Coordinates of C-alpha atoms in Angstrom, one line a residue:
Chain A
M1 CA -55.9 -27.6 -6.3
D2 CA -57.3 -31.3 -7.8
N3 CA -54.1 -30.9 -10.4
F4 CA -51.5 -30.2 -7.6
W5 CA -49.7 -33.5 -6.6
P6 CA -49.2 -34.2 -10.3
I7 CA -47.6 -30.8 -10.8
V8 CA -45.4 -31.5 -7.6
I9 CA -44.1 -34.4 -8.5
E10 CA -43.7 -33.9 -12.4
A11 CA -41.8 -30.3 -11.3
A12 CA -39.5 -32.7 -8.4
I13 CA -38.7 -35.2 -10.8
K14 CA -37.2 -33.0 -13.8
S15 CA -35.5 -31.0 -10.3
V16 CA -33.5 -34.4 -9.4
F17 CA -33.1 -34.6 -13.0
I18 CA -31.0 -31.2 -13.7
I19 CA -29.1 -31.5 -10.5
F20 CA -28.2 -35.2 -10.7
V21 CA -26.9 -33.8 -14.6
L22 CA -25.1 -30.6 -12.6
A23 CA -23.7 -32.6 -10.3
T24 CA -22.4 -34.9 -12.6
G25 CA -21.3 -32.5 -15.5
F26 CA -19.2 -30.8 -12.2
A27 CA -17.3 -34.1 -11.4
Y28 CA -17.2 -34.3 -15.6
M29 CA -16.1 -30.9 -16.1
T30 CA -12.9 -30.7 -13.7
F31 CA -11.0 -34.1 -15.3
A32 CA -12.1 -32.0 -18.6
E33 CA -10.2 -29.0 -17.7
R34 CA -7.6 -31.1 -16.8
R35 CA -7.4 -33.0 -19.6
V36 CA -8.2 -30.1 -21.7
A37 CA -5.5 -27.4 -20.6
A38 CA -2.9 -30.3 -20.7
L39 CA -3.5 -31.2 -24.6
L40 CA -3.6 -27.0 -25.3
Q41 CA -0.4 -27.1 -23.4
T42 CA 1.1 -30.2 -24.3
R43 CA 1.0 -32.5 -21.4
L44 CA -0.3 -35.4 -20.6
G45 CA -2.8 -34.2 -17.7
P46 CA -4.4 -37.2 -15.2
N47 CA -4.8 -40.8 -17.3
R48 CA -4.2 -43.3 -14.9
V49 CA -6.8 -43.9 -12.7
G50 CA -9.8 -46.0 -14.8
P51 CA -9.2 -45.9 -18.6
F52 CA -8.3 -42.9 -20.0
G53 CA -8.1 -41.3 -16.5
L54 CA -12.1 -41.1 -16.3
L55 CA -12.4 -42.6 -12.5
Q56 CA -10.3 -39.4 -11.8
P57 CA -12.5 -37.3 -10.0
L58 CA -14.6 -40.2 -8.2
A59 CA -10.9 -40.9 -6.8
D60 CA -10.9 -36.8 -6.1
A61 CA -14.1 -37.3 -4.5
I62 CA -13.1 -39.7 -2.3
K63 CA -10.0 -38.0 -1.3
L64 CA -11.9 -34.8 -0.5
I65 CA -13.9 -36.5 2.3
F66 CA -11.3 -37.9 4.1
K67 CA -9.5 -34.2 3.9
E68 CA -9.4 -33.0 7.9
E69 CA -12.1 -30.3 7.7
L70 CA -10.8 -26.7 9.9
I71 CA -12.0 -23.9 11.4
P72 CA -10.0 -20.9 12.0
G73 CA -9.7 -20.0 15.7
G74 CA -11.5 -16.6 15.2
A75 CA -14.2 -17.1 13.0
D76 CA -17.5 -16.8 12.4
K77 CA -18.5 -20.3 13.0
V78 CA -22.5 -20.2 11.8
I79 CA -21.8 -17.7 8.7
F80 CA -18.4 -19.9 7.7
L81 CA -20.1 -23.1 7.2
L82 CA -23.4 -21.6 6.1
A83 CA -20.6 -19.8 3.1
P84 CA -20.2 -22.7 0.9
V85 CA -23.8 -23.9 1.4
I86 CA -24.8 -20.1 0.1
T87 CA -22.5 -20.0 -2.4
V88 CA -24.4 -23.5 -4.3
I89 CA -27.6 -23.2 -3.9
P90 CA -28.0 -20.0 -6.3
A91 CA -25.5 -22.0 -8.3
L92 CA -28.0 -25.5 -8.7
V93 CA -31.3 -23.5 -9.2
I94 CA -30.1 -21.1 -11.9
L95 CA -31.5 -23.2 -14.5
A96 CA -34.7 -23.8 -13.6
V97 CA -36.3 -21.2 -16.0
V98 CA -34.4 -22.3 -19.2
P99 CA -35.3 -25.3 -21.4
W100 CA -33.7 -28.4 -22.5
G101 CA -36.0 -29.2 -24.8
P102 CA -38.9 -29.1 -26.8
T103 CA -42.5 -30.5 -26.0
A104 CA -42.4 -34.0 -26.1
P105 CA -44.6 -36.8 -25.1
I106 CA -43.5 -38.6 -22.0
H107 CA -45.1 -42.3 -21.4
C108 CA -45.5 -43.8 -17.4
C109 CA -46.0 -45.5 -15.3
Q110 CA -47.4 -48.6 -14.3
V111 CA -43.6 -50.9 -14.0
T112 CA -44.5 -54.9 -13.0
I113 CA -41.5 -56.5 -11.8
P114 CA -41.7 -60.0 -12.8
G115 CA -41.0 -62.5 -10.3
L116 CA -42.6 -60.3 -7.3
N117 CA -46.1 -60.1 -9.4
I118 CA -45.8 -56.7 -8.3
T119 CA -47.5 -53.7 -10.0
L120 CA -46.7 -50.2 -9.3
G121 CA -47.7 -47.0 -10.1
G122 CA -51.7 -46.7 -12.2
A123 CA -52.9 -46.8 -15.2
Y124 CA -49.9 -46.3 -18.2
F125 CA -50.6 -43.1 -19.8
T126 CA -49.0 -39.9 -21.8
I127 CA -48.8 -36.5 -21.2
Q128 CA -47.1 -33.4 -23.4
S129 CA -44.5 -32.2 -20.5
G130 CA -42.4 -29.3 -21.8
L131 CA -39.4 -30.4 -21.2
G132 CA -37.6 -28.3 -19.0
L133 CA -38.6 -27.4 -15.6
A134 CA -40.6 -24.0 -15.1
D135 CA -41.6 -21.4 -17.8
V136 CA -42.7 -18.1 -16.5
N137 CA -43.3 -14.9 -17.8
V138 CA -40.1 -13.1 -15.8
G139 CA -37.4 -16.1 -17.0
L140 CA -34.8 -13.6 -17.6
L141 CA -35.3 -11.4 -14.7
Y142 CA -34.8 -14.5 -12.2
I143 CA -31.6 -15.6 -14.2
L144 CA -30.3 -11.9 -13.3
S145 CA -31.9 -12.1 -9.6
V146 CA -30.1 -15.4 -9.0
A147 CA -26.8 -14.2 -10.5
S148 CA -27.0 -10.9 -7.2
I149 CA -27.9 -13.2 -4.5
A150 CA -24.2 -15.4 -5.9
V151 CA -22.2 -12.5 -4.7
Y152 CA -23.1 -13.3 -1.0
G153 CA -21.8 -17.2 -0.4
V154 CA -18.2 -15.3 -1.7
V155 CA -18.0 -12.1 0.2
L156 CA -19.3 -14.0 3.5
A157 CA -16.4 -16.8 3.0
G158 CA -13.9 -14.4 2.4
W159 CA -15.3 -12.2 5.9
S160 CA -15.4 -15.0 8.6
S161 CA -12.5 -16.6 8.0
D162 CA -11.1 -14.1 10.0
N163 CA -7.9 -13.8 7.9
K164 CA -6.6 -10.6 5.4
Y165 CA -6.0 -12.7 2.5
A166 CA -9.4 -14.6 2.3
M167 CA -11.3 -10.9 3.4
L168 CA -9.4 -9.2 0.8
G169 CA -10.2 -12.3 -2.1
G170 CA -14.1 -11.9 -0.5
I171 CA -14.3 -7.8 -1.5
R172 CA -11.5 -7.5 -4.3
S173 CA -14.8 -10.6 -5.9
S174 CA -17.7 -8.5 -4.5
A175 CA -16.4 -5.2 -6.3
Q176 CA -16.4 -7.3 -9.3
M177 CA -19.4 -9.3 -9.7
V178 CA -21.4 -5.7 -9.0
S179 CA -19.3 -4.1 -11.8
Y180 CA -19.7 -6.5 -13.8
E181 CA -23.4 -7.4 -13.3
L182 CA -24.6 -3.5 -15.0
A183 CA -23.2 -5.2 -18.6
L184 CA -24.6 -8.4 -18.1
G185 CA -28.0 -7.3 -17.3
L186 CA -27.6 -4.5 -20.3
S187 CA -26.5 -7.2 -22.8
V188 CA -29.3 -9.3 -22.2
V189 CA -31.8 -7.1 -23.1
G190 CA -31.2 -7.6 -26.5
P191 CA -32.0 -10.9 -27.1
I192 CA -35.3 -9.9 -24.9
M193 CA -36.3 -7.1 -27.4
L194 CA -35.4 -9.5 -29.8
A195 CA -37.9 -12.4 -29.0
Q196 CA -40.6 -9.7 -27.1
S197 CA -39.9 -11.3 -24.2
M198 CA -38.2 -12.7 -20.7
S199 CA -39.9 -16.5 -20.8
M200 CA -36.3 -18.3 -22.2
V201 CA -39.1 -20.8 -24.0
D202 CA -40.7 -17.5 -26.1
I203 CA -36.8 -17.0 -26.3
V204 CA -36.0 -20.2 -27.8
N205 CA -38.5 -19.9 -29.9
A206 CA -37.6 -16.7 -32.0
Q207 CA -34.7 -17.9 -32.9
S208 CA -36.4 -20.8 -35.0
R209 CA -34.7 -20.0 -38.5
V210 CA -32.0 -17.3 -37.5
W211 CA -29.1 -17.5 -33.7
F212 CA -29.3 -14.3 -32.2
V213 CA -25.8 -14.0 -32.3
V214 CA -26.5 -13.4 -35.5
Y215 CA -28.1 -9.8 -34.4
Q216 CA -26.6 -9.3 -31.3
P217 CA -22.8 -10.4 -32.1
V218 CA -21.9 -7.1 -29.6
G219 CA -24.6 -8.2 -26.9
A220 CA -23.3 -11.9 -27.7
L221 CA -19.4 -10.6 -27.3
I222 CA -20.6 -8.5 -23.9
F223 CA -22.5 -11.5 -22.2
Y224 CA -19.9 -14.1 -22.5
L225 CA -16.7 -11.8 -20.9
A226 CA -19.8 -10.6 -18.5
T227 CA -20.5 -13.7 -17.2
L228 CA -16.8 -15.4 -17.4
A229 CA -16.2 -12.3 -14.4
E230 CA -19.1 -13.4 -13.1
V231 CA -18.2 -16.9 -12.8
N232 CA -14.2 -15.0 -11.7
R233 CA -13.0 -17.8 -14.5
A234 CA -9.6 -16.6 -16.3
P235 CA -9.2 -14.2 -16.9
F236 CA -10.6 -12.0 -14.6
D237 CA -10.4 -14.6 -11.9
M238 CA -8.9 -11.4 -9.8
P239 CA -10.5 -12.4 -6.2
E240 CA -8.5 -16.0 -6.2
A241 CA -5.2 -14.8 -7.5
E242 CA -2.8 -17.3 -6.1
Q243 CA 0.1 -14.8 -5.9
E244 CA -1.1 -11.9 -4.4
L245 CA -3.8 -13.4 -2.1
T246 CA -2.2 -17.2 -1.3
A247 CA -6.2 -18.6 -2.7
G248 CA -8.1 -15.7 -2.0
Y249 CA -11.9 -16.4 -0.6
H250 CA -11.1 -20.1 0.1
T251 CA -8.1 -19.3 2.0
E252 CA -9.3 -21.4 5.2
Y253 CA -11.5 -23.5 3.7
S254 CA -10.7 -27.8 3.4
G255 CA -12.5 -30.7 3.1
M256 CA -15.6 -30.7 1.2
K257 CA -16.3 -27.1 2.6
F258 CA -13.7 -26.5 -0.7
S259 CA -15.5 -28.5 -3.2
L260 CA -18.5 -27.4 -2.8
F261 CA -17.1 -23.8 -3.5
F262 CA -15.1 -25.8 -5.9
M263 CA -18.8 -27.6 -6.9
A264 CA -20.2 -23.8 -7.4
E265 CA -17.6 -22.2 -9.7
Y266 CA -18.0 -25.5 -12.1
I267 CA -21.8 -25.8 -11.5
K268 CA -21.7 -22.2 -12.3
M269 CA -19.7 -21.9 -15.8
I270 CA -22.5 -24.9 -17.0
G271 CA -25.1 -22.7 -16.1
V272 CA -24.1 -19.8 -18.1
S273 CA -22.7 -21.9 -20.6
A274 CA -26.6 -22.8 -20.9
I275 CA -27.8 -18.9 -20.1
F276 CA -25.8 -18.4 -23.1
A277 CA -26.7 -21.0 -25.7
T278 CA -30.3 -20.0 -24.7
L279 CA -29.9 -16.5 -25.0
F280 CA -27.7 -16.9 -27.9
L281 CA -27.2 -19.8 -29.8
G282 CA -31.0 -20.5 -30.5
G283 CA -31.0 -23.2 -27.5
W284 CA -31.9 -27.1 -28.3
R285 CA -32.9 -25.5 -31.9
G286 CA -31.1 -27.7 -34.5
P287 CA -32.5 -29.4 -37.1
M288 CA -34.8 -31.9 -36.5
A289 CA -34.9 -30.9 -33.0
E290 CA -38.4 -30.5 -33.2
Q291 CA -39.5 -33.8 -34.3
V292 CA -36.8 -35.5 -31.7
P293 CA -36.9 -34.4 -28.5
L294 CA -33.7 -36.4 -27.9
L295 CA -31.9 -34.7 -30.4
G296 CA -33.0 -31.3 -29.2
M297 CA -31.9 -31.9 -25.6
A298 CA -28.2 -33.4 -27.6
Y299 CA -27.7 -29.9 -29.7
F300 CA -28.2 -28.0 -26.3
F301 CA -25.8 -30.2 -24.7
A302 CA -23.3 -29.7 -27.6
K303 CA -24.2 -26.3 -26.9
I304 CA -23.1 -26.0 -23.7
A305 CA -19.6 -28.5 -24.5
A306 CA -18.6 -26.1 -27.3
S307 CA -18.7 -22.9 -24.5
L308 CA -17.2 -24.4 -21.9
F309 CA -14.4 -25.6 -24.0
F310 CA -13.5 -22.1 -24.9
M311 CA -13.9 -21.4 -21.3
I312 CA -10.8 -23.9 -20.8
W313 CA -9.3 -22.7 -24.0
L314 CA -9.9 -18.8 -22.6
R315 CA -8.2 -19.7 -19.6
S316 CA -4.6 -22.5 -20.0
T317 CA -4.3 -19.8 -23.0
H318 CA -4.5 -16.2 -21.4
P319 CA -2.7 -14.1 -18.5
R320 CA -4.8 -12.9 -15.9
L321 CA -5.7 -9.2 -15.8
R322 CA -4.8 -6.5 -13.1
Y323 CA -7.0 -5.5 -11.1
D324 CA -7.5 -1.6 -12.3
R325 CA -7.3 -3.4 -16.1
L326 CA -10.1 -5.4 -14.8
M327 CA -12.6 -2.3 -13.8
A328 CA -11.8 0.0 -16.6
L329 CA -12.2 -2.6 -19.1
G330 CA -16.0 -3.2 -16.9
W331 CA -16.8 0.2 -16.5
K332 CA -15.1 1.9 -19.3
V333 CA -15.7 -0.8 -22.2
L334 CA -18.5 -3.1 -21.7
L335 CA -21.0 -0.8 -19.6
P336 CA -21.5 1.9 -22.9
L337 CA -20.8 -0.6 -25.2
A338 CA -23.9 -2.8 -23.7
L339 CA -25.8 0.7 -22.7
A340 CA -25.2 2.1 -27.0
N341 CA -25.7 -1.8 -28.0
V342 CA -29.8 -1.4 -26.5
V343 CA -29.7 1.9 -28.0
V344 CA -29.0 0.4 -31.9
T345 CA -31.2 -2.5 -31.5
A346 CA -34.6 -0.5 -30.0
A347 CA -33.8 2.1 -33.5
A348 CA -33.4 -0.9 -35.4
L349 CA -36.6 -2.9 -34.3
I350 CA -38.3 1.2 -35.3
D351 CA -36.9 2.0 -37.9
T352 CA -34.0 1.8 -41.0
T353 CA -33.1 5.2 -40.9
L354 CA -33.5 5.8 -37.5
F355 CA -31.0 2.9 -37.1
A356 CA -28.8 4.6 -39.9
I357 CA -29.0 7.9 -37.9
V358 CA -27.9 6.5 -34.5
V359 CA -25.9 4.7 -35.5
G360 CA -24.5 7.7 -37.2
A361 CA -25.0 9.6 -34.1
L362 CA -22.9 7.2 -31.7
V363 CA -20.0 6.4 -34.3
L364 CA -19.5 10.5 -33.7
I365 CA -20.1 10.3 -30.5
G366 CA -16.7 7.5 -30.3
V367 CA -14.7 8.9 -32.3
V368 CA -14.8 12.1 -30.4
A369 CA -13.9 10.2 -27.1
L370 CA -11.9 8.3 -28.2
A371 CA -9.7 11.0 -30.1
A372 CA -10.7 13.0 -26.0
Y373 CA -8.9 9.6 -24.8
A374 CA -6.0 9.4 -27.1
W375 CA -5.2 13.6 -26.9
R376 CA -5.2 13.4 -23.4
R377 CA -2.8 10.9 -22.6
R378 CA -0.3 11.9 -25.8
A379 CA -0.5 15.6 -22.7
S380 CA -0.5 13.1 -19.7
A381 CA 2.8 10.8 -21.1
G382 CA 4.0 14.5 -22.8
G383 CA 3.7 15.4 -18.8
R384 CA 5.5 11.9 -17.2
A385 CA 8.3 12.0 -19.7
A386 CA 8.9 16.0 -19.3
V387 CA 9.1 14.8 -15.1
A388 CA 11.7 12.1 -16.1
Q389 CA 13.6 13.8 -17.9
S390 CA 13.7 17.1 -15.5
P391 CA 16.3 14.9 -13.0
A392 CA 18.9 13.8 -15.7
T393 CA 19.0 17.2 -17.7
Chain B
M1 CA -60.4 -18.9 5.4
P2 CA -60.6 -22.8 4.2
V3 CA -57.9 -24.1 4.7
N4 CA -56.0 -25.6 1.7
V5 CA -51.8 -25.8 0.3
E6 CA -51.5 -21.9 -0.2
T7 CA -52.2 -20.9 3.3
V8 CA -49.9 -23.4 4.8
I9 CA -47.2 -22.0 2.4
F10 CA -48.4 -18.7 3.5
F11 CA -48.3 -19.1 7.3
L12 CA -44.8 -21.1 7.2
L13 CA -43.5 -18.3 5.0
A14 CA -45.0 -15.5 7.6
A15 CA -43.5 -17.3 10.2
M16 CA -39.9 -17.1 8.9
A17 CA -40.0 -13.4 7.9
I18 CA -41.6 -12.3 11.3
G19 CA -38.4 -14.2 12.6
A20 CA -36.2 -12.5 10.1
A21 CA -37.4 -9.4 10.8
V22 CA -37.2 -10.3 15.1
G23 CA -33.5 -12.1 14.2
L24 CA -32.6 -8.5 12.7
L25 CA -33.3 -6.9 16.1
L26 CA -32.5 -9.2 18.5
S27 CA -28.7 -9.2 17.3
R28 CA -25.8 -8.0 18.5
N29 CA -23.4 -8.7 15.1
A30 CA -24.4 -5.9 12.3
V31 CA -23.4 -8.7 9.9
H32 CA -25.7 -10.8 11.1
S33 CA -28.9 -8.4 11.1
A34 CA -27.9 -7.5 7.4
L35 CA -28.3 -11.3 6.6
F36 CA -31.8 -11.8 8.9
L37 CA -32.6 -8.6 6.8
V38 CA -31.9 -10.5 3.3
L39 CA -33.5 -13.3 4.3
N40 CA -36.9 -10.8 5.2
F41 CA -36.3 -9.6 1.6
A42 CA -36.5 -12.9 0.3
V43 CA -39.6 -14.1 2.1
V44 CA -41.7 -11.2 1.0
S45 CA -40.8 -11.4 -2.6
V46 CA -42.0 -15.1 -2.2
F47 CA -45.5 -12.9 -1.2
F48 CA -45.2 -11.0 -4.1
L49 CA -45.2 -14.2 -6.1
F50 CA -48.3 -15.0 -4.2
L51 CA -50.2 -11.8 -5.4
A52 CA -49.8 -12.8 -8.8
A53 CA -46.9 -10.1 -9.6
P54 CA -43.7 -11.9 -10.4
F55 CA -42.0 -9.3 -12.0
I56 CA -41.6 -6.9 -9.0
A57 CA -41.0 -10.2 -6.8
M58 CA -37.5 -10.6 -8.8
V59 CA -37.1 -7.3 -8.7
Q60 CA -37.5 -6.8 -4.9
V61 CA -34.4 -10.3 -5.0
T62 CA -32.6 -8.7 -8.0
V63 CA -32.4 -4.7 -6.3
Y64 CA -33.0 -5.2 -1.9
A65 CA -31.7 -8.5 -1.4
G66 CA -29.4 -8.8 -4.5
A67 CA -27.4 -5.0 -4.6
I68 CA -28.6 -2.4 -2.2
M69 CA -27.8 -5.1 1.4
V70 CA -24.3 -6.5 -1.1
L71 CA -23.3 -2.7 -0.7
F72 CA -25.0 -2.6 2.9
L73 CA -22.2 -5.5 4.2
F74 CA -19.4 -4.2 1.8
V75 CA -19.4 -0.8 4.3
I76 CA -20.4 -2.9 7.1
M77 CA -17.1 -4.9 6.4
L78 CA -14.8 -2.2 5.4
L79 CA -15.6 0.1 8.2
G80 CA -15.5 -3.3 11.6
A81 CA -18.3 -1.7 12.7
E82 CA -19.4 -5.9 13.5
L83 CA -20.0 -6.0 16.9
L84 CA -22.6 -3.4 18.9
R85 CA -21.8 -2.0 22.0
G86 CA -24.6 -3.1 25.0
G87 CA -26.6 -1.1 27.4
A88 CA -26.1 2.2 25.0
S89 CA -29.6 2.9 25.0
G90 CA -31.8 4.2 27.8
R91 CA -34.6 3.5 29.7
W92 CA -36.7 5.6 28.1
H93 CA -36.2 3.8 24.5
S94 CA -38.2 1.3 25.0
A95 CA -40.9 2.1 26.8
L96 CA -41.7 4.6 23.5
A97 CA -40.8 1.4 21.3
V98 CA -43.2 -0.1 23.4
V99 CA -46.1 2.3 23.6
L100 CA -45.1 3.3 19.5
A101 CA -45.6 -0.5 18.9
A102 CA -48.6 -1.1 20.6
G103 CA -50.4 2.3 18.4
F104 CA -49.1 0.5 15.3
V105 CA -50.8 -2.8 16.2
G106 CA -53.6 -0.7 16.8
V107 CA -53.8 1.2 13.8
L108 CA -53.2 -2.1 11.5
G109 CA -56.2 -4.2 14.0
Y110 CA -58.7 -1.5 13.2
V111 CA -58.2 -1.4 9.3
A112 CA -58.1 -4.8 8.7
F113 CA -60.2 -5.3 11.0
F114 CA -63.1 -2.5 11.9
S115 CA -62.8 0.0 9.1
G116 CA -64.3 -2.0 6.3
I117 CA -61.3 -0.7 3.7
A118 CA -60.2 -3.5 3.3
P119 CA -61.2 -6.3 1.2
E120 CA -62.7 -9.7 2.4
A121 CA -60.1 -11.9 -0.2
L122 CA -58.2 -11.0 -3.0
P123 CA -59.6 -10.4 -6.0
N124 CA -59.4 -12.5 -9.2
V125 CA -57.2 -10.8 -11.7
D126 CA -56.7 -11.6 -15.6
A127 CA -54.0 -13.8 -16.7
G128 CA -51.2 -11.4 -17.4
F129 CA -51.9 -9.3 -14.5
G130 CA -48.5 -8.2 -12.7
G131 CA -46.2 -9.9 -15.8
P132 CA -43.9 -8.0 -17.2
Q133 CA -45.6 -6.5 -20.6
L134 CA -48.6 -5.0 -18.6
L135 CA -46.2 -3.3 -16.4
G136 CA -44.0 -1.7 -19.4
M137 CA -47.3 -0.8 -20.3
D138 CA -48.2 0.9 -17.6
L139 CA -44.8 2.5 -16.9
F140 CA -43.7 3.6 -20.1
Q141 CA -47.9 4.5 -21.2
T142 CA -49.4 5.9 -18.5
Y143 CA -46.4 7.0 -16.4
L144 CA -43.5 7.9 -18.8
L145 CA -43.7 11.5 -16.4
P146 CA -43.2 10.5 -13.2
F147 CA -40.7 7.3 -14.9
E148 CA -38.9 9.9 -16.8
L149 CA -38.0 11.8 -13.4
T150 CA -37.8 9.1 -10.9
S151 CA -35.1 8.4 -13.6
L152 CA -33.1 11.9 -13.7
L153 CA -33.3 11.5 -10.1
L154 CA -30.4 9.1 -9.8
L155 CA -28.3 10.2 -12.7
V156 CA -28.1 12.9 -10.6
A157 CA -27.8 11.0 -7.1
M158 CA -24.7 8.7 -9.0
I159 CA -23.1 12.1 -10.6
G160 CA -23.4 13.5 -7.1
A161 CA -22.1 10.0 -5.5
V162 CA -19.0 10.6 -7.9
V163 CA -18.3 14.2 -7.7
L164 CA -18.4 13.8 -3.6
T165 CA -15.6 11.1 -4.2
R166 CA -13.0 12.8 -5.7
D167 CA -9.9 14.6 -3.6
A168 CA -9.4 18.0 -3.9
R169 CA -6.4 17.2 -5.7
T170 CA -8.1 15.5 -8.7
R171 CA -10.9 18.5 -7.8
S172 CA -8.5 21.2 -9.0
A173 CA -7.1 19.5 -11.8
A174 CA -10.6 18.5 -13.4
G175 CA -10.3 22.7 -14.9
P176 CA -11.2 25.6 -13.6
G177 CA -14.7 25.5 -13.2
A178 CA -13.9 22.7 -10.2
R179 CA -13.6 24.3 -7.0
P180 CA -9.7 24.7 -5.0

């Protein structure tokens, strides 16, 4: 118990740092999204407030603070107020187990203010500290459990608004998130097996030579698609399809409560990008990162930025999937693929011969399933064509 | 019991767990009840962390608080069964509840204080206890057969649910083996 307070203080400082970075990242992510989407669609985007429009997020925040906050008459008031909070908190805490750099010496403390002759803190000291809030042996499970809690905010917002559009948006999103959680959970099994650990630090260390995206291309693709669906991003942004549902689950929200939902969406994007970079792109690893810890953080941020740019790119160039197609993709394509990926990875870790046999068997099953699907499709299309022709003849 | 930080946190969490359980029982709105249950599950998972069982703590949140309660909420919302009708239960219900609760507390108290079965303090455990590695070894080596049987049971339940939810039209079109 004698080292209780230093641990608490260190964790508190790191938590404040993470939340500060995420909040700033959120503000500039909204700006980046508008500027990059404009670039891709040959428009200008917001460029009036400050140099290159860099103060636009600040202006937006001030506008949102002064907006009127409405609570619908039929709403369940307590849950209506709680829903944005329940949405934001999982987004903020999900990165607690992700390391953002190697173990680094940190120098502290003794700050002297010259004019006042005051010295703060005890002796000057140096501690070795891992750059990351927590290294727990169930890190990846923690991420999955926080992701599964994130569904509540959206569902409760939809239900408590007493609005049929919000309700439909909430129900759609919960169905979508629950469905894609399966493929998400299975796609991270590959990195766990390769690193032989669920700790995010061990997973990063296991990628010191080769990134896992090389061994796990299918797993990485499934993970990326499933996380896009999990954070309700285009082309999976069904829950807030404007043309059908006005604004989905946050139809009745305004002012700061609306901006909390907005904030949660963007922070979740940053979070899943960080997790993707950690699992498949080597985390903070890069040339010279072990010697210069700050360089490791820079690599990590660069990888996150690349992933975020790709998300914006997808959103501004791809149409939204239809709801039944979205569900079919999750259940009939991503889930079997993720299962097959787990089996193949396990076989490859044991033996080359077993790997060849498993791949052969899976290819056979795939061909048979595709043939059966194509045959059924042709048969039903033929049936439909016959029905369509019959009144004409 | 020595008063340290863990003790203080334990009692705070215990108060939260009991408060959530009472809220679950007393609230007249099924959605509120479900949310109190989620809070209760979350607090219980922190207790698992205290008992050096991080794996079970995370699974508790993922499976119970995350997956099962979302389905509960889904059903409550879709059926529109949020509001309970008051005064439906008879007087003998509450009398029976009081008797049963008193009996339960009595048995708990006997086991905890008089029987000598309950341990005085938690035994010290090795590093790695309750972690994913040891748990996986136990599950897949010592308890492989029960584990596989459980997964088979879950598979049967899943297939059963899929079969039950197909309506009669698609079932008759499915094949010669299907019921008309």
